[in-house]
PDB file of C-alpha atoms in Angstrom:
ATOM      1  CA  MET A  20     -10.598  15.662 -17.816  1.00 63.00           C
ATOM      2  CA  ASN A  21     -10.602  15.078 -14.039  1.00 84.00           C
ATOM      3  CA  ILE A  22      -7.252  13.973 -12.667  1.00 89.00           C
ATOM      4  CA  PHE A  23      -8.898  12.287  -9.679  1.00 91.00           C
ATOM      5  CA  LYS A  24     -11.210   9.378 -10.396  1.00 92.00           C
ATOM      6  CA  GLN A  25     -14.775   9.483  -9.112  1.00 92.00           C
ATOM      7  CA  TYR A  26     -15.258   7.248  -6.090  1.00 91.00           C
ATOM      8  CA  ARG A  27     -16.523   3.751  -6.736  1.00 94.00           C
ATOM      9  CA  PHE A  28     -16.760   0.635  -4.606  1.00 96.00           C
ATOM     10  CA  ILE A  29     -13.847  -1.709  -5.350  1.00 97.00           C
ATOM     11  CA  PRO A  30     -14.063  -5.264  -3.959  1.00 97.00           C
ATOM     12  CA  LYS A  31     -11.096  -6.673  -2.065  1.00 97.00           C
ATOM     13  CA  SER A  32     -10.478  -9.247  -4.783  1.00 97.00           C
ATOM     14  CA  GLU A  33     -10.046  -6.528  -7.415  1.00 98.00           C
ATOM     15  CA  ILE A  34      -7.694  -4.494  -5.232  1.00 98.00           C
ATOM     16  CA  GLU A  35      -5.582  -7.562  -4.494  1.00 98.00           C
ATOM     17  CA  CYS A  36      -5.530  -8.431  -8.201  1.00 98.00           C
ATOM     18  CA  GLN A  37      -4.246  -4.947  -9.071  1.00 98.00           C
ATOM     19  CA  ALA A  38      -1.519  -5.158  -6.410  1.00 98.00           C
ATOM     20  CA  ASN A  39      -0.453  -8.601  -7.657  1.00 98.00           C
ATOM     21  CA  HIS A  40      -0.455  -7.366 -11.252  1.00 98.00           C
ATOM     22  CA  LEU A  41       1.906  -4.559 -10.276  1.00 98.00           C
ATOM     23  CA  LEU A  42       4.219  -7.046  -8.536  1.00 98.00           C
ATOM     24  CA  SER A  43       4.098  -9.312 -11.609  1.00 98.00           C
ATOM     25  CA  ARG A  44       5.059  -6.420 -13.879  1.00 98.00           C
ATOM     26  CA  MET A  45       7.986  -5.639 -11.600  1.00 98.00           C
ATOM     27  CA  GLN A  46       8.989  -9.296 -11.478  1.00 97.00           C
ATOM     28  CA  ALA A  47       9.155  -9.340 -15.282  1.00 97.00           C
ATOM     29  CA  THR A  48      11.714  -6.502 -15.117  1.00 96.00           C
ATOM     30  CA  PRO A  49      14.867  -7.837 -13.388  1.00 92.00           C
ATOM     31  CA  LYS A  50      16.014  -4.375 -12.323  1.00 95.00           C
ATOM     32  CA  TYR A  51      12.840  -3.928 -10.286  1.00 96.00           C
ATOM     33  CA  SER A  52      12.037  -7.507  -9.267  1.00 95.00           C
ATOM     34  CA  PRO A  53      10.371  -7.408  -5.796  1.00 94.00           C
ATOM     35  CA  ARG A  54      12.649  -8.185  -2.865  1.00 94.00           C
ATOM     36  CA  TRP A  55      12.054  -8.643   0.820  1.00 95.00           C
ATOM     37  CA  PRO A  56      12.463  -6.999   3.301  1.00 94.00           C
ATOM     38  CA  PHE A  57      10.236  -4.893   1.084  1.00 93.00           C
ATOM     39  CA  ASP A  58      11.443  -1.527  -0.159  1.00 93.00           C
ATOM     40  CA  ALA A  59       8.463   0.459  -1.431  1.00 95.00           C
ATOM     41  CA  THR A  60      10.749   3.000  -3.106  1.00 95.00           C
ATOM     42  CA  ARG A  61      11.531   0.297  -5.706  1.00 96.00           C
ATOM     43  CA  VAL A  62       7.848   0.307  -6.629  1.00 98.00           C
ATOM     44  CA  ALA A  63       7.858   4.096  -6.888  1.00 98.00           C
ATOM     45  CA  ASP A  64      10.981   3.949  -9.083  1.00 97.00           C
ATOM     46  CA  PHE A  65       9.327   1.332 -11.294  1.00 98.00           C
ATOM     47  CA  LEU A  66       6.306   3.613 -11.719  1.00 98.00           C
ATOM     48  CA  ASP A  67       8.592   6.625 -12.344  1.00 97.00           C
ATOM     49  CA  ILE A  68       7.321   8.407  -9.233  1.00 97.00           C
ATOM     50  CA  GLY A  69       9.646  10.503  -7.102  1.00 98.00           C
ATOM     51  CA  VAL A  70       9.576  10.168  -3.306  1.00 97.00           C
ATOM     52  CA  VAL A  71      10.413  13.138  -1.083  1.00 96.00           C
ATOM     53  CA  TRP A  72      10.507  13.335   2.714  1.00 93.00           C
ATOM     54  CA  GLU A  73       9.917  16.866   3.970  1.00 94.00           C
ATOM     55  CA  SER A  74       7.820  18.895   6.395  1.00 94.00           C
ATOM     56  CA  ILE A  75       4.169  19.325   5.443  1.00 93.00           C
ATOM     57  CA  PRO A  76       2.485  22.015   7.563  1.00 92.00           C
ATOM     58  CA  PRO A  77      -1.068  21.324   8.744  1.00 89.00           C
ATOM     59  CA  ASP A  78      -3.928  23.178   7.111  1.00 87.00           C
ATOM     60  CA  GLU A  79      -7.310  24.278   8.471  1.00 87.00           C
ATOM     61  CA  LYS A  80      -8.490  20.649   8.509  1.00 82.00           C
ATOM     62  CA  GLY A  81      -5.558  19.334  10.540  1.00 84.00           C
ATOM     63  CA  SER A  82      -2.356  17.373   9.983  1.00 86.00           C
ATOM     64  CA  ILE A  83      -1.386  15.860   6.635  1.00 89.00           C
ATOM     65  CA  ALA A  84       0.490  12.534   6.627  1.00 87.00           C
ATOM     66  CA  ALA A  85       1.434  12.629   2.957  1.00 92.00           C
ATOM     67  CA  LEU A  86       0.406  14.074  -0.380  1.00 94.00           C
ATOM     68  CA  ILE A  87       0.668  13.296  -4.067  1.00 95.00           C
ATOM     69  CA  LEU A  88       1.640  15.904  -6.655  1.00 94.00           C
ATOM     70  CA  PRO A  89       0.252  14.181  -9.769  1.00 92.00           C
ATOM     71  CA  THR A  90       1.666  16.483 -12.456  1.00 90.00           C
ATOM     72  CA  LYS A  91       5.119  16.248 -10.847  1.00 92.00           C
ATOM     73  CA  ARG A  92       4.757  12.471 -10.449  1.00 95.00           C
ATOM     74  CA  GLU A  93       5.867  12.933  -6.870  1.00 97.00           C
ATOM     75  CA  ILE A  94       4.861  11.568  -3.455  1.00 97.00           C
ATOM     76  CA  VAL A  95       5.713  13.707  -0.436  1.00 96.00           C
ATOM     77  CA  ILE A  96       5.868  12.017   2.988  1.00 93.00           C
ATOM     78  CA  ASN A  97       5.614  14.238   6.073  1.00 91.00           C
ATOM     79  CA  GLN A  98       8.929  13.776   7.865  1.00 90.00           C
ATOM     80  CA  ASP A  99       7.477  15.381  11.002  1.00 89.00           C
ATOM     81  CA  VAL A 100       5.003  12.550  11.639  1.00 82.00           C
ATOM     82  CA  PRO A 101       6.433  10.328  14.429  1.00 77.00           C
ATOM     83  CA  GLY A 102       7.078   6.716  13.564  1.00 72.00           C
ATOM     84  CA  LEU A 103       7.199   7.038   9.770  1.00 70.00           C
ATOM     85  CA  HIS A 104      10.365   4.997   9.535  1.00 66.00           C
ATOM     86  CA  GLY A 105      10.996   1.300   9.042  1.00 64.00           C
ATOM     87  CA  GLY A 106       7.820  -0.751   8.601  1.00 70.00           C
ATOM     88  CA  TYR A 107       5.460   2.191   9.116  1.00 83.00           C
ATOM     89  CA  GLY A 108       7.286   4.205   6.482  1.00 85.00           C
ATOM     90  CA  GLU A 109       7.029   1.365   3.983  1.00 90.00           C
ATOM     91  CA  SER A 110       3.308   1.076   4.699  1.00 92.00           C
ATOM     92  CA  THR A 111       2.810   4.822   4.253  1.00 92.00           C
ATOM     93  CA  LEU A 112       4.588   4.898   0.893  1.00 95.00           C
ATOM     94  CA  ALA A 113       2.766   1.740  -0.266  1.00 96.00           C
ATOM     95  CA  HIS A 114      -0.493   3.439   0.784  1.00 95.00           C
ATOM     96  CA  GLU A 115       0.278   6.435  -1.427  1.00 96.00           C
ATOM     97  CA  ILE A 116       1.160   4.111  -4.297  1.00 98.00           C
ATOM     98  CA  GLY A 117      -2.268   2.557  -3.711  1.00 97.00           C
ATOM     99  CA  HIS A 118      -3.846   5.975  -4.256  1.00 96.00           C
ATOM    100  CA  TRP A 119      -1.765   6.420  -7.406  1.00 97.00           C
ATOM    101  CA  GLU A 120      -2.888   3.099  -8.851  1.00 97.00           C
ATOM    102  CA  LEU A 121      -6.531   3.207  -7.749  1.00 97.00           C
ATOM    103  CA  HIS A 122      -7.561   6.850  -7.626  1.00 95.00           C
ATOM    104  CA  ILE A 123      -5.410   8.864 -10.041  1.00 95.00           C
ATOM    105  CA  ASN A 124      -6.437   9.198 -13.695  1.00 95.00           C
ATOM    106  CA  HIS A 125      -3.128   8.444 -15.425  1.00 93.00           C
ATOM    107  CA  ASN A 126      -4.349   9.597 -18.835  1.00 93.00           C
ATOM    108  CA  ALA A 127      -5.257  12.971 -17.360  1.00 91.00           C
ATOM    109  CA  VAL A 128      -1.856  13.183 -15.648  1.00 91.00           C
ATOM    110  CA  GLY A 129      -0.094  12.585 -18.966  1.00 89.00           C
ATOM    111  CA  SER A 130      -2.232  15.198 -20.711  1.00 89.00           C
ATOM    112  CA  LEU A 131      -1.568  17.837 -18.047  1.00 84.00           C
ATOM    113  CA  ILE A 132       2.173  17.133 -18.016  1.00 84.00           C
ATOM    114  CA  GLU A 133       2.214  17.556 -21.792  1.00 87.00           C
ATOM    115  CA  ARG A 134       0.381  20.885 -21.521  1.00 83.00           C
ATOM    116  CA  SER A 135       2.823  22.028 -18.821  1.00 76.00           C
ATOM    117  CA  GLU A 136       5.787  21.160 -21.062  1.00 80.00           C
ATOM    118  CA  GLN A 137       4.180  23.326 -23.753  1.00 77.00           C
ATOM    119  CA  GLY A 138       4.291  26.293 -21.372  1.00 76.00           C
ATOM    120  CA  ILE A 139       0.622  26.206 -20.376  1.00 77.00           C
ATOM    121  CA  GLU A 140       0.253  27.075 -16.692  1.00 69.00           C
ATOM    122  CA  ILE A 141      -1.317  24.259 -14.679  1.00 66.00           C
ATOM    123  CA  ASN A 142      -2.846  24.905 -11.252  1.00 67.00           C
ATOM    124  CA  MET A 143      -3.387  21.453  -9.790  1.00 70.00           C
ATOM    125  CA  GLN A 144      -4.224  20.834  -6.143  1.00 78.00           C
ATOM    126  CA  PRO A 145      -2.321  17.964  -4.477  1.00 86.00           C
ATOM    127  CA  PHE A 146      -3.990  14.727  -3.415  1.00 86.00           C
ATOM    128  CA  LEU A 147      -3.932  14.890   0.403  1.00 85.00           C
ATOM    129  CA  CYS A 148      -3.775  11.892   2.732  1.00 77.00           C
ATOM    130  CA  ARG A 149      -5.246  12.387   6.206  1.00 68.00           C
ATOM    131  CA  ASN A 150      -7.711  10.921   8.687  1.00 60.00           C
ATOM    132  CA  VAL A 151     -11.147  11.481   7.181  1.00 56.00           C
ATOM    133  CA  SER A 152     -14.709  10.229   7.345  1.00 51.00           C
ATOM    134  CA  GLY A 153     -17.470   9.367   4.899  1.00 61.00           C
ATOM    135  CA  GLN A 154     -16.658   8.666   1.267  1.00 64.00           C
ATOM    136  CA  LEU A 155     -13.039   9.796   1.625  1.00 70.00           C
ATOM    137  CA  GLU A 156     -12.608   7.298   4.454  1.00 86.00           C
ATOM    138  CA  LYS A 157     -13.558   4.539   1.996  1.00 91.00           C
ATOM    139  CA  ILE A 158     -10.936   5.793  -0.459  1.00 93.00           C
ATOM    140  CA  GLU A 159      -8.315   5.706   2.302  1.00 92.00           C
ATOM    141  CA  TRP A 160      -9.354   2.146   3.175  1.00 94.00           C
ATOM    142  CA  GLN A 161      -8.930   1.078  -0.463  1.00 96.00           C
ATOM    143  CA  ALA A 162      -5.416   2.538  -0.579  1.00 96.00           C
ATOM    144  CA  GLN A 163      -4.482   0.850   2.691  1.00 95.00           C
ATOM    145  CA  TYR A 164      -5.787  -2.522   1.536  1.00 97.00           C
ATOM    146  CA  PHE A 165      -3.774  -2.144  -1.667  1.00 98.00           C
ATOM    147  CA  ALA A 166      -0.697  -1.404   0.466  1.00 97.00           C
ATOM    148  CA  SER A 167      -1.306  -4.524   2.556  1.00 97.00           C
ATOM    149  CA  CYS A 168      -1.586  -6.716  -0.545  1.00 98.00           C
ATOM    150  CA  LEU A 169       1.509  -5.101  -2.074  1.00 98.00           C
ATOM    151  CA  LEU A 170       3.696  -5.489   1.005  1.00 97.00           C
ATOM    152  CA  MET A 171       2.369  -8.928   1.973  1.00 98.00           C
ATOM    153  CA  PRO A 172       1.154 -10.860  -1.105  1.00 98.00           C
ATOM    154  CA  ARG A 173      -0.368 -14.237  -0.272  1.00 96.00           C
ATOM    155  CA  CYS A 174       2.337 -16.227  -2.028  1.00 95.00           C
ATOM    156  CA  LYS A 175       5.089 -14.454  -0.063  1.00 97.00           C
ATOM    157  CA  LEU A 176       3.207 -15.015   3.190  1.00 97.00           C
ATOM    158  CA  GLU A 177       2.847 -18.702   2.333  1.00 95.00           C
ATOM    159  CA  GLU A 178       6.591 -18.876   1.747  1.00 95.00           C
ATOM    160  CA  THR A 179       7.511 -16.922   4.874  1.00 96.00           C
ATOM    161  CA  ARG A 180       5.253 -18.817   7.272  1.00 96.00           C
ATOM    162  CA  LYS A 181       6.773 -22.218   6.399  1.00 94.00           C
ATOM    163  CA  GLY A 182       8.310 -23.787   9.492  1.00 94.00           C
ATOM    164  CA  ARG A 183       6.674 -21.190  11.704  1.00 96.00           C
ATOM    165  CA  ASP A 184       3.726 -21.263  14.057  1.00 96.00           C
ATOM    166  CA  LEU A 185       1.331 -18.395  13.331  1.00 97.00           C
ATOM    167  CA  THR A 186      -0.007 -18.590  16.896  1.00 96.00           C
ATOM    168  CA  LYS A 187       3.381 -17.682  18.443  1.00 97.00           C
ATOM    169  CA  GLU A 188       4.335 -14.018  18.853  1.00 97.00           C
ATOM    170  CA  SER A 189       8.051 -14.757  18.401  1.00 98.00           C
ATOM    171  CA  HIS A 190       7.383 -16.426  15.045  1.00 97.00           C
ATOM    172  CA  LEU A 191       5.278 -13.453  13.926  1.00 98.00           C
ATOM    173  CA  ASP A 192       8.113 -11.143  15.005  1.00 98.00           C
ATOM    174  CA  ALA A 193      10.504 -13.091  12.780  1.00 98.00           C
ATOM    175  CA  MET A 194       8.085 -12.997   9.838  1.00 97.00           C
ATOM    176  CA  ALA A 195       7.531  -9.253  10.195  1.00 96.00           C
ATOM    177  CA  HIS A 196      11.290  -8.660  10.283  1.00 95.00           C
ATOM    178  CA  GLU A 197      11.832 -10.823   7.201  1.00 96.00           C
ATOM    179  CA  LEU A 198       9.065  -9.036   5.298  1.00 96.00           C
ATOM    180  CA  GLY A 199      10.142  -5.547   6.418  1.00 93.00           C
ATOM    181  CA  ILE A 200       6.781  -4.607   7.885  1.00 93.00           C
ATOM    182  CA  THR A 201       5.347  -4.089  11.371  1.00 92.00           C
ATOM    183  CA  LYS A 202       3.942  -6.999  13.343  1.00 95.00           C
ATOM    184  CA  ARG A 203       0.720  -5.030  13.767  1.00 94.00           C
ATOM    185  CA  ASN A 204       0.261  -4.830   9.993  1.00 95.00           C
ATOM    186  CA  LEU A 205       1.191  -8.499   9.645  1.00 97.00           C
ATOM    187  CA  LYS A 206      -1.431  -9.540  12.203  1.00 97.00           C
ATOM    188  CA  HIS A 207      -4.064  -7.406  10.502  1.00 97.00           C
ATOM    189  CA  ARG A 208      -3.287  -9.009   7.129  1.00 98.00           C
ATOM    190  CA  LEU A 209      -3.330 -12.541   8.569  1.00 98.00           C
ATOM    191  CA  LYS A 210      -6.659 -11.875  10.293  1.00 97.00           C
ATOM    192  CA  ASP A 211      -8.118 -10.492   7.071  1.00 97.00           C
ATOM    193  CA  LEU A 212      -7.013 -13.640   5.244  1.00 97.00           C
ATOM    194  CA  GLU A 213      -8.538 -15.697   8.091  1.00 97.00           C
ATOM    195  CA  TRP A 214      -5.193 -17.391   8.683  1.00 97.00           C
ATOM    196  CA  ILE A 215      -5.371 -16.417  12.357  1.00 97.00           C
ATOM    197  CA  HIS A 216      -8.113 -15.460  14.787  1.00 96.00           C
ATOM    198  CA  ILE A 217      -7.699 -13.312  17.900  1.00 97.00           C
ATOM    199  CA  PRO A 218     -10.814 -13.098  20.099  1.00 96.00           C
ATOM    200  CA  GLU A 219     -11.887  -9.630  21.227  1.00 93.00           C
ATOM    201  CA  ASN A 220     -10.192  -8.494  24.439  1.00 92.00           C
ATOM    202  CA  SER A 221      -7.760 -11.401  24.216  1.00 93.00           C
ATOM    203  CA  LYS A 222      -4.088 -11.750  23.294  1.00 91.00           C
ATOM    204  CA  GLN A 223      -4.377 -15.444  22.487  1.00 96.00           C
ATOM    205  CA  ILE A 224      -3.820 -16.246  18.808  1.00 97.00           C
ATOM    206  CA  TYR A 225      -5.581 -19.177  17.142  1.00 97.00           C
ATOM    207  CA  LEU A 226      -5.222 -20.586  13.652  1.00 95.00           C
ATOM    208  CA  GLY A 227      -8.038 -19.477  11.362  1.00 95.00           C
ATOM    209  CA  ASP A 228     -10.129 -21.677   9.122  1.00 93.00           C
ATOM    210  CA  ALA A 229      -8.244 -20.532   6.007  1.00 95.00           C
ATOM    211  CA  ALA A 230      -4.715 -21.118   7.370  1.00 91.00           C
ATOM    212  CA  PRO A 231      -2.674 -22.434   4.407  1.00 82.00           C
ATOM    213  CA  SER A 232      -1.272 -25.917   4.102  1.00 68.00           C
ATOM    214  CA  ARG A 233      -0.352 -25.885   0.397  1.00 44.00           C
ATOM    215  CA  GLU A 234       2.850 -25.047  -1.438  1.00 43.00           C
ATOM    216  CA  THR A 235       3.550 -21.442  -2.405  1.00 46.00           C
ATOM    217  CA  GLY A 236       2.220 -19.996  -5.651  1.00 47.00           C
ATOM    218  CA  ALA A 237       3.133 -17.115  -7.922  1.00 52.00           C
ATOM    219  CA  PHE A 238       1.738 -13.602  -8.046  1.00 55.00           C
ATOM    220  CA  ARG A 239      -1.717 -13.927  -9.556  1.00 52.00           C
TER     221      ARG A 239
END
């Protein structure tokens, strides 16, 4: 049984649905109910995944931002990578959780852990996260989109943007601070949702065609 799922195309709607389902499961458990500014370690705790910050030396293919040790149910974040604190750190951990939810075969993980507990030696390579190209690049994109949906669900964005002008940098700064993410990631999410539009080679922000005007909803 392969512990890593074979690559498949996953539409944005399905990825967002999986992220929202995870948030809904957490919301149904008071101890882990999502809070903002977002703390991605609460998600890891809910999924019974350990999070460790330590040095990860580069290999022959270059630097490694993070890795997953599936049979240890552990995510390791490279503490030597500059900027992996605050909003960027939350995004990195949420990205790894995206890999866990989308690309790890949980049944295989359980089987291998059981064999290990029986004294059977398991030699399992970690799941590495780095800048890549080709099919692996698509997998990284899926994990990052999952992270974006997890950190900034539509309903929370609808709630947070109330009384604020999405075309003003100062209002976006306040939203990013309230959500616990970077303004860069917030802008990217808002552009993807078509709530804002920023012309190429311009700093001017315009409202997008899909900018919300309705009341907030629940995780769907």
